[in-house]
Amino acid sequence: MNPLVDRHIVLGGICNLRDLGGYPVGGGGNIRWRRVLRSDSLHDLNDSGIEALLDVGLASVIDLRDAIEIERQPNPFHAHRAVKYSHVPLFAHLDLQE
């Protein structure tokens, strides 16, 4: 890990925002720092947190939650003009009932 870059990023409203930089990728090399972030839901992100992400170049958000979660707690970037928002429900095609 790059000692000059902290993996955990503290922003108001997000409990678990992490930089995936430094992790190895297939074929060699590593993910570049501050290029891929992952977090818990962004629905509680405050205005200063939104601005901070935009300031570091946030360009794309992939929301993995299901439609019910999104309806209850919309992503603050779902209609943002400067950010490409994609909804890709991670578990939509799994039969979780037994």
Short mmCIF file of N, CA and C in Angstrom, two decimals, residues 41-42 59-80 83-93:
data_model
loop_
_atom_site.label_atom_id
_atom_site.label_comp_id
_atom_site.label_asym_id
_atom_site.label_seq_id
_atom_site.Cartn_x
_atom_site.Cartn_y
_atom_site.Cartn_z
N SER A 41 -23.90 2.57 1.20
CA SER A 41 -24.79 3.45 0.45
C SER A 41 -24.42 4.91 0.63
N LEU A 42 -24.64 5.64 -0.42
CA LEU A 42 -24.32 7.06 -0.41
C LEU A 42 -25.51 7.94 -0.02
N ALA A 59 -16.62 10.59 -11.44
CA ALA A 59 -17.22 10.64 -12.77
C ALA A 59 -18.32 9.60 -12.95
N SER A 60 -18.30 8.54 -12.15
CA SER A 60 -19.23 7.44 -12.34
C SER A 60 -19.58 6.80 -11.01
N VAL A 61 -20.86 6.47 -10.85
CA VAL A 61 -21.34 5.76 -9.66
C VAL A 61 -22.09 4.53 -10.15
N ILE A 62 -21.75 3.38 -9.60
CA ILE A 62 -22.47 2.14 -9.90
C ILE A 62 -23.17 1.72 -8.62
N ASP A 63 -24.49 1.77 -8.63
CA ASP A 63 -25.31 1.44 -7.46
C ASP A 63 -25.74 -0.02 -7.57
N LEU A 64 -25.28 -0.84 -6.63
CA LEU A 64 -25.53 -2.29 -6.68
C LEU A 64 -26.77 -2.71 -5.89
N ARG A 65 -27.46 -1.75 -5.29
CA ARG A 65 -28.62 -2.08 -4.46
C ARG A 65 -29.83 -2.45 -5.31
N ASP A 66 -30.82 -3.07 -4.68
CA ASP A 66 -32.03 -3.41 -5.43
C ASP A 66 -32.95 -2.20 -5.52
N ALA A 67 -33.97 -2.31 -6.35
CA ALA A 67 -34.87 -1.19 -6.62
C ALA A 67 -35.60 -0.69 -5.37
N ILE A 68 -35.95 -1.58 -4.48
CA ILE A 68 -36.65 -1.18 -3.25
C ILE A 68 -35.73 -0.32 -2.38
N GLU A 69 -34.47 -0.72 -2.25
CA GLU A 69 -33.52 0.08 -1.48
C GLU A 69 -33.34 1.47 -2.09
N ILE A 70 -33.24 1.53 -3.40
CA ILE A 70 -33.05 2.81 -4.08
C ILE A 70 -34.28 3.70 -3.92
N GLU A 71 -35.46 3.11 -3.99
CA GLU A 71 -36.68 3.88 -3.80
C GLU A 71 -36.74 4.48 -2.39
N ARG A 72 -36.36 3.68 -1.40
CA ARG A 72 -36.39 4.15 -0.01
C ARG A 72 -35.30 5.17 0.29
N GLN A 73 -34.14 4.97 -0.30
CA GLN A 73 -32.98 5.81 0.00
C GLN A 73 -32.24 6.13 -1.30
N PRO A 74 -32.72 7.13 -2.05
CA PRO A 74 -32.13 7.44 -3.35
C PRO A 74 -30.66 7.85 -3.25
N ASN A 75 -29.93 7.49 -4.27
CA ASN A 75 -28.52 7.86 -4.36
C ASN A 75 -28.44 9.34 -4.74
N PRO A 76 -27.62 10.14 -4.06
CA PRO A 76 -27.56 11.57 -4.35
C PRO A 76 -27.00 11.88 -5.74
N PHE A 77 -26.41 10.91 -6.40
CA PHE A 77 -25.85 11.15 -7.73
C PHE A 77 -26.74 10.61 -8.85
N HIS A 78 -27.93 10.10 -8.52
CA HIS A 78 -28.76 9.45 -9.55
C HIS A 78 -29.16 10.39 -10.68
N ALA A 79 -29.24 11.68 -10.42
CA ALA A 79 -29.62 12.63 -11.47
C ALA A 79 -28.60 13.77 -11.56
N HIS A 80 -27.42 13.55 -11.07
CA HIS A 80 -26.39 14.60 -11.08
C HIS A 80 -25.86 14.77 -12.49
N VAL A 83 -22.11 13.41 -13.14
CA VAL A 83 -21.75 12.04 -12.76
C VAL A 83 -22.62 11.05 -13.53
N LYS A 84 -21.98 10.05 -14.13
CA LYS A 84 -22.73 8.98 -14.80
C LYS A 84 -23.19 8.01 -13.72
N TYR A 85 -24.49 7.85 -13.58
CA TYR A 85 -25.07 6.96 -12.58
C TYR A 85 -25.59 5.71 -13.28
N SER A 86 -25.19 4.54 -12.76
CA SER A 86 -25.67 3.27 -13.29
C SER A 86 -26.23 2.43 -12.16
N HIS A 87 -27.41 1.86 -12.41
CA HIS A 87 -28.01 0.95 -11.44
C HIS A 87 -27.81 -0.47 -11.96
N VAL A 88 -27.02 -1.24 -11.23
CA VAL A 88 -26.73 -2.63 -11.60
C VAL A 88 -27.02 -3.48 -10.36
N PRO A 89 -28.28 -3.91 -10.20
CA PRO A 89 -28.63 -4.66 -8.98
C PRO A 89 -27.86 -5.98 -8.90
N LEU A 90 -27.02 -6.08 -7.89
CA LEU A 90 -26.10 -7.20 -7.73
C LEU A 90 -26.80 -8.54 -7.56
N PHE A 91 -27.89 -8.56 -6.81
CA PHE A 91 -28.53 -9.84 -6.49
C PHE A 91 -29.88 -10.03 -7.18
N ALA A 92 -30.18 -9.24 -8.18
CA ALA A 92 -31.49 -9.27 -8.84
C ALA A 92 -31.83 -10.62 -9.46
N HIS A 93 -30.86 -11.34 -9.93
CA HIS A 93 -31.14 -12.58 -10.65
C HIS A 93 -30.93 -13.82 -9.78
#
